[in-house]
Tab-separated table of N, CA and C in Angstrom:
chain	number	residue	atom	x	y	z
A	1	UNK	N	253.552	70.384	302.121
A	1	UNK	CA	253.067	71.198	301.021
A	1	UNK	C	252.522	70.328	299.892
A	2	UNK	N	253.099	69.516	299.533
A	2	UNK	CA	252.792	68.437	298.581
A	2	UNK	C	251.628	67.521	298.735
A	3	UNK	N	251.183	67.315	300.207
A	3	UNK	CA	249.905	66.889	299.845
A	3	UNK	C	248.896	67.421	300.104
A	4	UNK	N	249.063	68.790	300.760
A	4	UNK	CA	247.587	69.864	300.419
A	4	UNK	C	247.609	69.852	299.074
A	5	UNK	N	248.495	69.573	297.987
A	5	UNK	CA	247.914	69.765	296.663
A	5	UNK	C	247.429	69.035	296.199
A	6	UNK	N	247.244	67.683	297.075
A	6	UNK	CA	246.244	66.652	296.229
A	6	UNK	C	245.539	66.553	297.188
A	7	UNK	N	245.358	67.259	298.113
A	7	UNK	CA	243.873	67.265	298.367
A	7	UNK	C	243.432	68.016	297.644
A	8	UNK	N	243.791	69.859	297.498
A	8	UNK	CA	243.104	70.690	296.890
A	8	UNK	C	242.639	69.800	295.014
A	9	UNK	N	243.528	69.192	294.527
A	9	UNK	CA	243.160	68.750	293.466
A	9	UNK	C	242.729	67.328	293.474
A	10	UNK	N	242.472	66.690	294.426
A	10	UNK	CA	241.399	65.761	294.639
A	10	UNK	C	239.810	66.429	294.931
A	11	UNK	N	239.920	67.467	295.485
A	11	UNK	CA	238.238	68.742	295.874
A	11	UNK	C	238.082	68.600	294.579
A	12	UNK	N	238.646	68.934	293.673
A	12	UNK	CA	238.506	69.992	292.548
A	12	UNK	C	238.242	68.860	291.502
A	13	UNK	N	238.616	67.877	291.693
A	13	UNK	CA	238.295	66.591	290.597
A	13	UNK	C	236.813	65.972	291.118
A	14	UNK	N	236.653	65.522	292.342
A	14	UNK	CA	235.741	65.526	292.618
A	14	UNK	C	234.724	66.495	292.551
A	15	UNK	N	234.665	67.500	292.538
A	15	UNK	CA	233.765	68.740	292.188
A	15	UNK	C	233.331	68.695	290.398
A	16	UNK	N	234.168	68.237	289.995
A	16	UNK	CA	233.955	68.466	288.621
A	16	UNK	C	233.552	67.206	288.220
A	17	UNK	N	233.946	65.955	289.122
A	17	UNK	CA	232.670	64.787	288.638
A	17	UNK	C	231.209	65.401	289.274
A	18	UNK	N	231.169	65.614	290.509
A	18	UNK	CA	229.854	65.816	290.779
A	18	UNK	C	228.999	66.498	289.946
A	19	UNK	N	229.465	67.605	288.972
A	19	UNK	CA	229.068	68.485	288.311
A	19	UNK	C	228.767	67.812	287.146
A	20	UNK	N	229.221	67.138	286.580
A	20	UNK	CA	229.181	66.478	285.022
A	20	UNK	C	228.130	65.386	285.603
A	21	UNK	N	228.506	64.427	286.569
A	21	UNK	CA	226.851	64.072	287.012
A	21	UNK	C	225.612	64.393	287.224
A	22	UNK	N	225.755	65.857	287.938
A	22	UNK	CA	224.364	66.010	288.146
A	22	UNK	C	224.033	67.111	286.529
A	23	UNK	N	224.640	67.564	285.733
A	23	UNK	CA	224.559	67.865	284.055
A	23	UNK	C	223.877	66.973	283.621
A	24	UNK	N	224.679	65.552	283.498
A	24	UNK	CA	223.943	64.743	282.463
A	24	UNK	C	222.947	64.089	283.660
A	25	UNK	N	222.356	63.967	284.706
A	25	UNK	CA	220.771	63.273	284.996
A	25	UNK	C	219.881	64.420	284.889
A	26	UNK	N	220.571	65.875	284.603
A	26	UNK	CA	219.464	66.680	284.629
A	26	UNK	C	219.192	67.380	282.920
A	27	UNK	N	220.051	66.344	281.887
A	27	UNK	CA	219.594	66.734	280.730
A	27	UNK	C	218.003	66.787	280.455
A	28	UNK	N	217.877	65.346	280.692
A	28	UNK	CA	216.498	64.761	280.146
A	28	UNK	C	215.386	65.201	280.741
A	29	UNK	N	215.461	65.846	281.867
A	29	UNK	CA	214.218	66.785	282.609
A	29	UNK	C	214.281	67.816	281.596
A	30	UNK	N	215.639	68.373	281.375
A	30	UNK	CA	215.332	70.166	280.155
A	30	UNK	C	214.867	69.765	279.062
A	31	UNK	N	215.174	69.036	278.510
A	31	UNK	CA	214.777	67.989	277.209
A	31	UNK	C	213.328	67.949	277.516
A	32	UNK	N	212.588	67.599	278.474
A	32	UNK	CA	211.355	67.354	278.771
A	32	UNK	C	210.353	68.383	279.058
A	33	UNK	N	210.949	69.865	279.866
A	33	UNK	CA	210.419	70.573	279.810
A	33	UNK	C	210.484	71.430	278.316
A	34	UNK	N	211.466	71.613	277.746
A	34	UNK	CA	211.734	72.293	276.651
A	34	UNK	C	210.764	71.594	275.623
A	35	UNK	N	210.454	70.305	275.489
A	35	UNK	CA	209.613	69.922	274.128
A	35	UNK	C	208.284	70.227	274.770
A	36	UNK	N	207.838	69.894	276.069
A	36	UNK	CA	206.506	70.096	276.622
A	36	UNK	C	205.967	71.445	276.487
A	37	UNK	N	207.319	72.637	276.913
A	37	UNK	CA	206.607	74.281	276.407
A	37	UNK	C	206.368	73.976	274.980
A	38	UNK	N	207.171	73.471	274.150
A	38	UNK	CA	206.771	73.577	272.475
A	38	UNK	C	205.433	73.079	271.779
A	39	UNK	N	205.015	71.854	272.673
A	39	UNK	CA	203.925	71.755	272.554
A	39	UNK	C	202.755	72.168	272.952
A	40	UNK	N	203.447	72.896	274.089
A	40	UNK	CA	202.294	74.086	274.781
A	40	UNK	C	201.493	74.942	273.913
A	41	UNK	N	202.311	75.391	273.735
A	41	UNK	CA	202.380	76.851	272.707
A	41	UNK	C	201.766	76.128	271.413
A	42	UNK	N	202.592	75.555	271.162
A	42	UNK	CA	201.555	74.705	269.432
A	42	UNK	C	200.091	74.565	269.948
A	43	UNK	N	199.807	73.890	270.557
A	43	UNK	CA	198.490	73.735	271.260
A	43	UNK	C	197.346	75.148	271.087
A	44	UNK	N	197.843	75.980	272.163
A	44	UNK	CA	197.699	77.222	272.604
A	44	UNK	C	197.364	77.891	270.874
A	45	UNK	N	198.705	78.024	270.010
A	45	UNK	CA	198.463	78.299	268.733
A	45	UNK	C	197.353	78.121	267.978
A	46	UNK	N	196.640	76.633	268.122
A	46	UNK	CA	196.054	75.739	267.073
A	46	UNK	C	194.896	75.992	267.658
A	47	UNK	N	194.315	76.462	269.005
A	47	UNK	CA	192.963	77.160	269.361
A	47	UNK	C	192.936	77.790	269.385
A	48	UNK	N	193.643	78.826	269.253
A	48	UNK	CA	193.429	80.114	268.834
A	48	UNK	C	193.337	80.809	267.247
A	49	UNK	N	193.746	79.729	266.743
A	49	UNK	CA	193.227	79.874	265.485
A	49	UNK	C	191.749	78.857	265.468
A	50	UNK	N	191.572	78.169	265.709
A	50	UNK	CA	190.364	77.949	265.451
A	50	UNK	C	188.943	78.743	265.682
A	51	UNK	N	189.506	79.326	267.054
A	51	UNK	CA	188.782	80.269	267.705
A	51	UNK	C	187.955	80.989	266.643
A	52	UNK	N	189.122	81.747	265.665
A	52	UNK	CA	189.540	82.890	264.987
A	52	UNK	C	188.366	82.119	264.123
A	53	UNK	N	188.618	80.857	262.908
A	53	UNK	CA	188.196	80.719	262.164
A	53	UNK	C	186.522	80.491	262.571
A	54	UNK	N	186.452	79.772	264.022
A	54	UNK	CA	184.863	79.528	264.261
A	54	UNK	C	183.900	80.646	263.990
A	55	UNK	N	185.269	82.039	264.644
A	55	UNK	CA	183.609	83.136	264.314
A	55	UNK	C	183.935	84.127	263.567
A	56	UNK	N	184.908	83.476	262.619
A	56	UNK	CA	184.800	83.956	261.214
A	56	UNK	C	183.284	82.946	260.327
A	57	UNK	N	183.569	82.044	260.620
A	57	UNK	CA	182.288	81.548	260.268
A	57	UNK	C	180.798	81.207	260.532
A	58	UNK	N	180.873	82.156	261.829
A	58	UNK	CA	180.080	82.072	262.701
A	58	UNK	C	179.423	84.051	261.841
A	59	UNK	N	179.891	84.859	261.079
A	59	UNK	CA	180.076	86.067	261.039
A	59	UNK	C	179.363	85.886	259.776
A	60	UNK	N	180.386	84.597	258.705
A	60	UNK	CA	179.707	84.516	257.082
A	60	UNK	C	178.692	83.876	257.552
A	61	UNK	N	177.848	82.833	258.157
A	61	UNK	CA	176.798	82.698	258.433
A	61	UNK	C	175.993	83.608	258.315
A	62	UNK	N	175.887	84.717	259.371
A	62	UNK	CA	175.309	85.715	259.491
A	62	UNK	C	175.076	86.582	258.828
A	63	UNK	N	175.748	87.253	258.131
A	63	UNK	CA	176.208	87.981	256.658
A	63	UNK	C	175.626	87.291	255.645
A	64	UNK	N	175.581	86.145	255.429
A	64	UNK	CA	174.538	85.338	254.680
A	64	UNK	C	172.945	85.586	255.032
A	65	UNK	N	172.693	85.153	256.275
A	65	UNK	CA	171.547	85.489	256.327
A	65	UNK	C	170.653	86.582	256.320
A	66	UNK	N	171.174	87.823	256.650
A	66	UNK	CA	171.063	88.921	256.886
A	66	UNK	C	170.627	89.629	255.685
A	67	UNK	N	171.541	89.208	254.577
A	67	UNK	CA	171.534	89.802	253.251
A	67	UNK	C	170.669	89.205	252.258
């Protein structure tokens, strides 16, 4: 009886290193995807406003000339 319990709690220690290993080598991939969407989106943001402003000024041009 006594040493199925260190096996079962040798599984279970080992399970819980494997786990905290593969945690921390797979921080720095989430870390990597997580700042890469942020800059996605900033990106994505920053032409779409330009977009906005090009034919807003693409509009006062016109409105200028027109008048």
């Amino acid at each position: 009886m006594k040493g199925s319990v260190v096996v079962v709690e040798t599984i279970l220690l080992v399970s819980v290193l494997l786990a905290t290993i593969l945690i921390f080598f797979s921080i720095p991939k989430l870390i990597e995807t997580f700042l890469s969407s942020i800059v996605q989106s900033s990106a994505e943001i920053v032409a779409r406003d330009l977009a906005i402003l090009s034919s807003l000024s693409k509009a006062a041009k016109y409105a200028n000339i027109t008048y």
